[in-house]
Coordinates of C-alpha atoms and ligand atoms in Angstrom, one line a residue:
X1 CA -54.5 155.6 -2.6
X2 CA -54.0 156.4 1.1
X3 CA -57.1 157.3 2.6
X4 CA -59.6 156.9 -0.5
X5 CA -59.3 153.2 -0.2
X6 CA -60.3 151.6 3.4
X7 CA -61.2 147.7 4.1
X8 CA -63.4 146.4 5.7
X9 CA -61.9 145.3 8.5
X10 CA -62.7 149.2 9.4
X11 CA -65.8 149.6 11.6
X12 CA -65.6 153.0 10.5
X13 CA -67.2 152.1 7.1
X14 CA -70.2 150.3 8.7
X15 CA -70.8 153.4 10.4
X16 CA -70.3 155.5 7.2
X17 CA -72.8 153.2 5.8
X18 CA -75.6 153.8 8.2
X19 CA -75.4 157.4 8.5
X20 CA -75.5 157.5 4.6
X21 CA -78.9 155.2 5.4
X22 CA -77.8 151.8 4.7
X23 CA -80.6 150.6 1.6
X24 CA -78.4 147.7 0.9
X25 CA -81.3 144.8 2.0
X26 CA -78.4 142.3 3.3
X27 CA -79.1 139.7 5.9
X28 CA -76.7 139.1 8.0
X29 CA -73.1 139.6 8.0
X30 CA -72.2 141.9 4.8
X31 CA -68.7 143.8 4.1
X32 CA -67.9 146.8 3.0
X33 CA -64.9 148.1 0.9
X34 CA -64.7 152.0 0.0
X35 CA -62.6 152.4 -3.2
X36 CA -61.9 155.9 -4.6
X37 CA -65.4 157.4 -2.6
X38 CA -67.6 154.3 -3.1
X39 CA -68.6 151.6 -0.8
X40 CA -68.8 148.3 -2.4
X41 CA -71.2 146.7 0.1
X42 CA -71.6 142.8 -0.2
X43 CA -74.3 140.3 1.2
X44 CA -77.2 137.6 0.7
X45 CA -80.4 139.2 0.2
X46 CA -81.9 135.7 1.0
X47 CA -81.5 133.9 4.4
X48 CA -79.9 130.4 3.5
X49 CA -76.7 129.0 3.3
X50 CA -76.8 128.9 -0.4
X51 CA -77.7 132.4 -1.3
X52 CA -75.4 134.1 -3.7
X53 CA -73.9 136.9 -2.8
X54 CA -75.1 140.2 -4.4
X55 CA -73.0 143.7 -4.8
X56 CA -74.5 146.8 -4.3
X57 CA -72.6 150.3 -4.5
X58 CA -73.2 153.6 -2.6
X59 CA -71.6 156.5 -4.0
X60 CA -70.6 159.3 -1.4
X61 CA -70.5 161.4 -4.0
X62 CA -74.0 161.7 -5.1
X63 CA -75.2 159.9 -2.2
X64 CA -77.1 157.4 -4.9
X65 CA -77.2 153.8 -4.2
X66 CA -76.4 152.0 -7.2
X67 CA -77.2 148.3 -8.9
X68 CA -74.0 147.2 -10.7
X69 CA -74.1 144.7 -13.4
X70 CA -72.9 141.6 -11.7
X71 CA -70.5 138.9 -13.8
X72 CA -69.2 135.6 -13.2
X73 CA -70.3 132.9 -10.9
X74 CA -71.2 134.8 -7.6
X75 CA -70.0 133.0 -4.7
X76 CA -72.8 131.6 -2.1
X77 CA -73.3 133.9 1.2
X78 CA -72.8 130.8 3.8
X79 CA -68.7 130.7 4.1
X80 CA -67.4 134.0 2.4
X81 CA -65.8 135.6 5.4
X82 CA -64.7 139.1 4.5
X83 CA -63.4 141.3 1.8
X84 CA -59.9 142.7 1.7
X85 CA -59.0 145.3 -0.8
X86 CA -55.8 143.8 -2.8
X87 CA -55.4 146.9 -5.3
X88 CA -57.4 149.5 -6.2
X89 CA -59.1 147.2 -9.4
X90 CA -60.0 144.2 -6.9
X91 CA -61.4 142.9 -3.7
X92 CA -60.7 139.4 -2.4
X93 CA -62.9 137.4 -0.3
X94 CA -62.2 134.2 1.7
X95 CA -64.5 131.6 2.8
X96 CA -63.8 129.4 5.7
X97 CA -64.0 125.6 5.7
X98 CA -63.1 125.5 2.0
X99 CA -60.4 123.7 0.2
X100 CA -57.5 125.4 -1.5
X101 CA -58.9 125.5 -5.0
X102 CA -62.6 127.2 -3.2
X103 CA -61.1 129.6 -0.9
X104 CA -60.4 132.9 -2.5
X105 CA -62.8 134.7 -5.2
X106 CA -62.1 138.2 -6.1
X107 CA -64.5 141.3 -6.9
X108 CA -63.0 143.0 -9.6
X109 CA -64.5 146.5 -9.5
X110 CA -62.3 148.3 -11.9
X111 CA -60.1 145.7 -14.2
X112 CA -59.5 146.4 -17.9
X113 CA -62.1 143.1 -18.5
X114 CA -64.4 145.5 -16.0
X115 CA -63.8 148.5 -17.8
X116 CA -64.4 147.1 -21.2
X117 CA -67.7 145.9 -19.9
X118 CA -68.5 149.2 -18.8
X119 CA -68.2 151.1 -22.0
X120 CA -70.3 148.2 -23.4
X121 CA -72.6 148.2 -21.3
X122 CA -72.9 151.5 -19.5
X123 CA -73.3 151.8 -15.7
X124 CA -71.6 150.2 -13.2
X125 CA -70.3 146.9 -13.7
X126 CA -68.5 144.2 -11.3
X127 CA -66.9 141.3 -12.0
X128 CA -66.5 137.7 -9.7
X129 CA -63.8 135.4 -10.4
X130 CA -61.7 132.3 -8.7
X131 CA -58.6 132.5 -7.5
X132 CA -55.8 130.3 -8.3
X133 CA -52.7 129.5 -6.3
X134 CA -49.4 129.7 -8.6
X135 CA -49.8 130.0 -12.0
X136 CA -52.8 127.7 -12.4
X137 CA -53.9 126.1 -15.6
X138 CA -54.0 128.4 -18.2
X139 CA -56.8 127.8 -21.1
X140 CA -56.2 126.8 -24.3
X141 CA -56.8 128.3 -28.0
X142 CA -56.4 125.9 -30.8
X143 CA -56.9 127.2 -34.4
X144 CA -56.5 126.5 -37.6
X145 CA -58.1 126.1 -40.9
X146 CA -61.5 124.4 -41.2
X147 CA -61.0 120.4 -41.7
X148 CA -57.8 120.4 -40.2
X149 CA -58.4 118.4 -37.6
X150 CA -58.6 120.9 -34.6
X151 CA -62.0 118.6 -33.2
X152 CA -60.3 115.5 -33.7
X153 CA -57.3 116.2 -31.4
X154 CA -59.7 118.5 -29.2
X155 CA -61.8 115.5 -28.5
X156 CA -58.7 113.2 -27.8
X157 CA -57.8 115.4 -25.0
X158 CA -60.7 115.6 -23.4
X159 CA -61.4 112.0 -23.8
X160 CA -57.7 110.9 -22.1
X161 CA -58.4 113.7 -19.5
X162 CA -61.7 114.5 -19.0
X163 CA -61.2 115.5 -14.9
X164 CA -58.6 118.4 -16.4
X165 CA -60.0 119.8 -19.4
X166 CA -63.5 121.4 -20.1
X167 CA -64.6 122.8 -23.3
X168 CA -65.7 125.9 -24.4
X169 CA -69.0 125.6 -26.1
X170 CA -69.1 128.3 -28.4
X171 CA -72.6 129.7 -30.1
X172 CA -73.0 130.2 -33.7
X173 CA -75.7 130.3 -36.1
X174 CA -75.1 128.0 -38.3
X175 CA -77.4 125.1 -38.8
X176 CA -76.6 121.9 -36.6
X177 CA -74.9 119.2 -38.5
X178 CA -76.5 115.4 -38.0
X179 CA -75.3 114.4 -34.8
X180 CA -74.6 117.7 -33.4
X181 CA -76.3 118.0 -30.2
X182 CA -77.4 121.9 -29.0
X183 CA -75.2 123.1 -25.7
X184 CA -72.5 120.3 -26.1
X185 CA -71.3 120.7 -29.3
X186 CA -72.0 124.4 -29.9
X187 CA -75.2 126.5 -28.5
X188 CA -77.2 126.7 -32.0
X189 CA -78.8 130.3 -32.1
X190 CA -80.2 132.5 -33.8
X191 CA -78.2 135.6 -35.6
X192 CA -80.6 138.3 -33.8
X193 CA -80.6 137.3 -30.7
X194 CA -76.2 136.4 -30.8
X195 CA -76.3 140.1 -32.3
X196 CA -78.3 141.5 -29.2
X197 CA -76.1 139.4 -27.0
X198 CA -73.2 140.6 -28.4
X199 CA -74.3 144.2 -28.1
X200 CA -75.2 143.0 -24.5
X201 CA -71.5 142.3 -24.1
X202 CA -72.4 138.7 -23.6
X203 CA -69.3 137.3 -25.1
X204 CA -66.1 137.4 -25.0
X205 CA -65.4 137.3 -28.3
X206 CA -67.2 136.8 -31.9
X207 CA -66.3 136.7 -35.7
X208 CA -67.9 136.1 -38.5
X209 CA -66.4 132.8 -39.9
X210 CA -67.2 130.9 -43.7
X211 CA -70.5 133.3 -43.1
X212 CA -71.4 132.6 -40.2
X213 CA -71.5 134.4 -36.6
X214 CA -69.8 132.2 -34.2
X215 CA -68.3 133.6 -30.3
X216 CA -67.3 132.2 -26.9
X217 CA -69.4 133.2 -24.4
X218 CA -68.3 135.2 -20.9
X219 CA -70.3 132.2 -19.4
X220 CA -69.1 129.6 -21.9
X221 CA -65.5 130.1 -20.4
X222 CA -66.7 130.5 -16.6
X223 CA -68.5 127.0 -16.8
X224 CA -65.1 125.5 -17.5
X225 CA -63.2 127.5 -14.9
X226 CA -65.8 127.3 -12.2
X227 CA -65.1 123.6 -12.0
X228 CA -61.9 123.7 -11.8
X229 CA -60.5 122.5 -14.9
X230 CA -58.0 123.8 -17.6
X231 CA -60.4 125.5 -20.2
X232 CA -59.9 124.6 -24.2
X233 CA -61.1 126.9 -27.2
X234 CA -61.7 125.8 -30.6
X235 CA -62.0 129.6 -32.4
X236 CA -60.6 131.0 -35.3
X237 CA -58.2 132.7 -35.5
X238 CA -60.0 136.2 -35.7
X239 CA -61.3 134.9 -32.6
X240 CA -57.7 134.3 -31.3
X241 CA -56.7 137.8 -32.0
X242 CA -59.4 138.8 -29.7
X243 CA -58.5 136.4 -27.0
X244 CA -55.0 137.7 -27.2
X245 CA -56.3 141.0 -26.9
X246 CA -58.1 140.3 -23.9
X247 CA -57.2 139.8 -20.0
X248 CA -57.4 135.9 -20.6
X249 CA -54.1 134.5 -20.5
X250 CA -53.7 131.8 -22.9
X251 CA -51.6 129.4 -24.6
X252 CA -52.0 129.8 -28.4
X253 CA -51.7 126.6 -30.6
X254 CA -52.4 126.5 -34.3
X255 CA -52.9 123.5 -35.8
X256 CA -51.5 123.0 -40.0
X257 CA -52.6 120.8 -42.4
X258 CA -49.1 118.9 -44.4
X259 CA -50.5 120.5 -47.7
X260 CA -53.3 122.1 -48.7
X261 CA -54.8 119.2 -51.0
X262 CA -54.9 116.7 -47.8
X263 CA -56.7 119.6 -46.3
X264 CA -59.2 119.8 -48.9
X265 CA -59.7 115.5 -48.9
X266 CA -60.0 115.5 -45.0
X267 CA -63.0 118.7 -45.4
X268 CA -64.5 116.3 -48.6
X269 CA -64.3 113.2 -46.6
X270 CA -65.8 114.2 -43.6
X271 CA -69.1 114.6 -45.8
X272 CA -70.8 117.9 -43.8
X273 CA -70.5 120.9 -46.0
X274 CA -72.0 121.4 -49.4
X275 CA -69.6 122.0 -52.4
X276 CA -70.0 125.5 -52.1
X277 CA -68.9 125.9 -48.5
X278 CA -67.3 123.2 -49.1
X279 CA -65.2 126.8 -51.6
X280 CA -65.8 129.1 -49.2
X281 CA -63.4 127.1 -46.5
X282 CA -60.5 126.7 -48.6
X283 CA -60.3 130.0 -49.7
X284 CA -60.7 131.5 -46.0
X285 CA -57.9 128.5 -45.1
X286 CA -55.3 130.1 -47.2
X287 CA -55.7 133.5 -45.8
X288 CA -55.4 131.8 -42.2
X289 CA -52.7 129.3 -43.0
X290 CA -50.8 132.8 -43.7
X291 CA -51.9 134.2 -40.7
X292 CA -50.8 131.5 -38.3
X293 CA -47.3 132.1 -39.4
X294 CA -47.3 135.4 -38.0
X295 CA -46.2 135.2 -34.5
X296 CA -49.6 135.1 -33.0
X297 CA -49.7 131.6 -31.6
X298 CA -46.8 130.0 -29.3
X299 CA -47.0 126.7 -31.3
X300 CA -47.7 125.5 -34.5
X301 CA -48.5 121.8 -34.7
X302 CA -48.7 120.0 -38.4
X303 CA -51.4 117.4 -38.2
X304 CA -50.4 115.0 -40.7
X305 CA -50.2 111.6 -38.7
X306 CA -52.8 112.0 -36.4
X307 CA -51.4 109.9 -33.4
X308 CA -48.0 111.8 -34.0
X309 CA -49.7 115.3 -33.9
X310 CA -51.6 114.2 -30.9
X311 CA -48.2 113.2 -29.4
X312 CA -46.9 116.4 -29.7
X313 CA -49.6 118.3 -28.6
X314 CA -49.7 116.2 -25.5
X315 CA -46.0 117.3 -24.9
X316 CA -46.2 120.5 -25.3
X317 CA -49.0 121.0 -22.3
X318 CA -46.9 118.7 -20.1
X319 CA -49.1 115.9 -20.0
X320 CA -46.2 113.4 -21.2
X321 CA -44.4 114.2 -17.6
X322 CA -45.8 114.3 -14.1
X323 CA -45.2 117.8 -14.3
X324 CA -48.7 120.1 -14.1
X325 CA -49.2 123.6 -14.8
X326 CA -51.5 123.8 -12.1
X327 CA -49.3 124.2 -8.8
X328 CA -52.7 124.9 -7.1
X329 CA -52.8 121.2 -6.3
X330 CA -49.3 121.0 -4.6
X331 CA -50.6 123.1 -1.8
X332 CA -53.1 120.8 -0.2
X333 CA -55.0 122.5 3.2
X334 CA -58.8 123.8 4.0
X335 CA -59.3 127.2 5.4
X336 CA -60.5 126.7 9.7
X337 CA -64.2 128.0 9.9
X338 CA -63.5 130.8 12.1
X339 CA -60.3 132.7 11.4
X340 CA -59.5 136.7 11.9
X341 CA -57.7 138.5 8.9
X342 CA -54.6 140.7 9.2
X343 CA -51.7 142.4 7.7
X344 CA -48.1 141.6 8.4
X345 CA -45.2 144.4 8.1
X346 CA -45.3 143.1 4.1
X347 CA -48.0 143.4 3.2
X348 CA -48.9 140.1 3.2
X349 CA -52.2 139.2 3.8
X350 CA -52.6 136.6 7.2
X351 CA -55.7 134.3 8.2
X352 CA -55.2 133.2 11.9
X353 CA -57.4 130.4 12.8
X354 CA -60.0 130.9 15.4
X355 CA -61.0 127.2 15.5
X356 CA -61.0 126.0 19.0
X357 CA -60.1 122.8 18.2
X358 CA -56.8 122.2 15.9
X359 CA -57.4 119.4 12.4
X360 CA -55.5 117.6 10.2
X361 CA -55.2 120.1 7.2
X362 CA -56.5 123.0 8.6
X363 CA -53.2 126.0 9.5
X364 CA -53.3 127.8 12.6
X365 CA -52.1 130.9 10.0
X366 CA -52.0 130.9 6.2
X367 CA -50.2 133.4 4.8
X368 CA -51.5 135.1 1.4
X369 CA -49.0 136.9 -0.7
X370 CA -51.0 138.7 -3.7
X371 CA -48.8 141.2 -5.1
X372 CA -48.6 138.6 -8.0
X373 CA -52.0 138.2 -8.9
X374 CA -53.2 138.6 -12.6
X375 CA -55.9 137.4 -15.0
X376 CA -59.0 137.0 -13.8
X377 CA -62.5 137.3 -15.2
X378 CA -63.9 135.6 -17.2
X379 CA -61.6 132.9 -15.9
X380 CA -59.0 132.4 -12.7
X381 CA -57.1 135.0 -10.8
X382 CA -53.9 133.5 -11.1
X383 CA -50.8 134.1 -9.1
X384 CA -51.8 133.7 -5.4
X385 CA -49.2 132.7 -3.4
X386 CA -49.5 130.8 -0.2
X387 CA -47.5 129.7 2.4
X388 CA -49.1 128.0 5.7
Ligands
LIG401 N1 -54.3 113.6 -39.0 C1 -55.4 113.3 -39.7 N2 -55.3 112.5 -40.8 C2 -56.4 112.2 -41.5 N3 -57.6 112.6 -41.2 C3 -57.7 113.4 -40.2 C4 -56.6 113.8 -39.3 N4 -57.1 114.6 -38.4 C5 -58.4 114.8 -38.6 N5 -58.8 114.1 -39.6 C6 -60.2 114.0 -40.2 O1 -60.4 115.2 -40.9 C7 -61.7 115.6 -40.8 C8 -61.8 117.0 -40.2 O2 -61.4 117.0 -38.9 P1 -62.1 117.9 -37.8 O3 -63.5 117.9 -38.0 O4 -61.5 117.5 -36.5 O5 -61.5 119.3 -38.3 P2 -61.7 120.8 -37.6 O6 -60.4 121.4 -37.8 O7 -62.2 120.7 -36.3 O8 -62.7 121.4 -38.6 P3 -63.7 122.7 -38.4 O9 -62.9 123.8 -38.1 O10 -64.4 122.7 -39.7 O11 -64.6 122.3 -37.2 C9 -62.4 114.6 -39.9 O12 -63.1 113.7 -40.8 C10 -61.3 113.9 -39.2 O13 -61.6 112.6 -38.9
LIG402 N1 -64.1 133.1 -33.5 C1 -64.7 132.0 -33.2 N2 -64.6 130.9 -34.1 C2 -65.1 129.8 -33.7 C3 -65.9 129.6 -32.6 N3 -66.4 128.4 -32.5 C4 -65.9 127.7 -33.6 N4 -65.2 128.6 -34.3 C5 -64.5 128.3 -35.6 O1 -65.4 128.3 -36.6 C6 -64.8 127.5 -37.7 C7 -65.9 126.6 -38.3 O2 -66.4 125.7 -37.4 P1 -67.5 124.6 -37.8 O3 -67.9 123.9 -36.5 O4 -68.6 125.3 -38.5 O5 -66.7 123.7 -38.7 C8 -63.7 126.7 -37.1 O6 -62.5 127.3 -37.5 C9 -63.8 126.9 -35.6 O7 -62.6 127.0 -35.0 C10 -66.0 130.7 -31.7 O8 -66.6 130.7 -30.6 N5 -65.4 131.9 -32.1

């Protein structure tokens, strides 16, 4: 790295910027992070508190300006402070006057989720996402065969704990069954324009399933893990393979029928699929049944009494205990809303408080360790660690 990489608490790169004739159209207070001979300059091309931040790129190079594709949620211009390069794939930004779970998002500007994007997509792509203190919650994949019951317990959970789960709406384009309602249930679309999307590198993931295209979303997942809470998936388990194959990392839970002819009652009782789908889903269910016992998932849960299932599905994500994956919310303080940034002799990365006056919550110095962090779009970097 040495010298290719400089942050942006360098003045030096401002004036690198201007003598390379600074196009970038920010207003007001922008960074700028050079990684491997280009600046990553970012800043509000609206005046207002809530304008989102915007990325452009100068290549030394070429001397070209460039207009990355820009993922995830961008955080607004009014409180992100300043960039600080944290390896060579990410840049992590702090905003003052903002709670633990709001103060760090990170630019990833060459991630494998990044990278993937970019041989989709072409160009140059960037990517926002949240940080997390600790481990934070990691989502949830539940699969199984169709009529298991993977909706019933899915809707359980997330009626018993709807401030810490959020669910994936997935698209497909299959017709909406009665009572099915468009963006809560799935987003019903059409197969040309899921195909384009696809292409578009839109989702995350997608697999044809009894016929039908069905995927999760890039922005499916964000919605969840923008607001904080612990995201589920209900995908098959083509879909699964992909998620394992991706940077998201999940817990993997597949749900099994007791036998294959209560299966077949619970998919004929619930009333929505014609006989010959009705066909189709058992025979894809024995195929996946087999599949589920191949080391893929972490758990298998047998849904034969329902309340018993949901029992141990309950257990096994630690809600039967006071005990919560998501350490984020043991470390309670708010950022001050002036602060300088520094390096100690670790490494580590240190916000002193410029505040003149001193308040309940707010640190003189917080102290950011983040040679643990991982994950990261679409979803949390997790792996922050903090101590004030
Ligand atoms: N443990 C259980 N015992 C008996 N019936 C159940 C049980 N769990 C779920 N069911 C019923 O089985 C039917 C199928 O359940 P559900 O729709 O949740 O399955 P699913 O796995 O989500 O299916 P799909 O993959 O097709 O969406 C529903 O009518 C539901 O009420
Ligand atoms: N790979 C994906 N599979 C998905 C997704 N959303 C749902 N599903 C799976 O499809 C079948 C059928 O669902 P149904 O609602 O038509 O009964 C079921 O196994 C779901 O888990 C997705 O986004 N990706």
């Amino acid at each position: 790295m040495g010298q290719e990489i400089q942050e942006n608490f360098s003045a030096s790169l401002h004036e690198t910027l201007s003598a390379c004739g600074d196009d970038s159209d920010f207003k007001g207070h922008k960074t700028i992070t050079e990684i491997f001979g280009k600046l990553y300059v970012v800043g509000a091309t609206s005046e207002g508190a809530e304008s989102p931040l915007d990325v452009k790129l100068f290549d030394k190079a070429t001397g070209k300006w460039l207009a990355p594709t820009i993922l995830g949620k961008k955080p607004n211009s009014s409180t992100v402070h300043s960039g600080v390069l944290v390896t060579n794939d990410r840049i992590l930004f702090l905003k003052a006057d903002s709670s633990a779970n709001e103060f760090s998002y990170f630019l990833e500007v060459d991630s494998k989720f990044v990278r993937e994007r970019k041989d989709l997509l072409g160009g140059e792509v960037v990517a926002w996402s949240k940080g997390s203190i600790g481990d934070g919650p990691k989502p949830i994949v539940i699969s199984g065969p169709s009529g298991v019951g993977k909706g019933t317990l899915i809707n359980k959970l997330m009626k018993d704990f709807p401030s810490t789960f959020g669910f994936s709406v997935s698209h497909t384009t299959r017709a909406p069954r009665e009572k099915e309602v468009n963006g809560i249930h799935y987003h019903f679309t059409e197969r040309e324009v899921m195909e384009t999307e696809i292409k578009e590198g839109k989702f995350l993931e997608s697999a044809l399933v009894h016929g039908n295209l069905y995927g999760t979303s890039v922005e499916a997942v964000e919605a969840v893990t923008d607001t904080g809470k612990r995201c589920i998936l209900d995908i098959d388990v083509q879909g699964a393979r992909s998620v394992r194959a991706s940077t998201i990392e999940a817990i993997f839970i597949f749900i099994r029928p007791p036998s294959f002819e209560e299966l077949e009652k619970r998919l004929r009782d619930r009333g929505t699929e014609t006989e010959e789908q009705i066909q189709k889903r058992l025979r894809n269910a024995r195929k996946e049944i087999e599949e589920g016992k191949e080391g893929l998932f972490d758990h298998v849960l047998v849904n034969d009494d329902l309340e018993s299932c949901y029992a141990n599905l309950k257990k096994l994500l630690g809600l039967d205990s006071m005990e919560t994956s998501n350490k984020a919310a043991s470390v309670d303080f708010r950022t001050p809303s002036s602060f300088t940034i520094s390096r100690d002799a670790e490494n580590n990365i240190v916000i002193d408080s410029q505040d003149t006056e001193t308040k309940d919550g707010i640190p003189k110095k917080i102290v950011l360790d983040v040679s643990s962090v991982r994950g990261g779009a679409p979803g949390r970097t997790r792996g922050l660690t903090v101590s004030i």
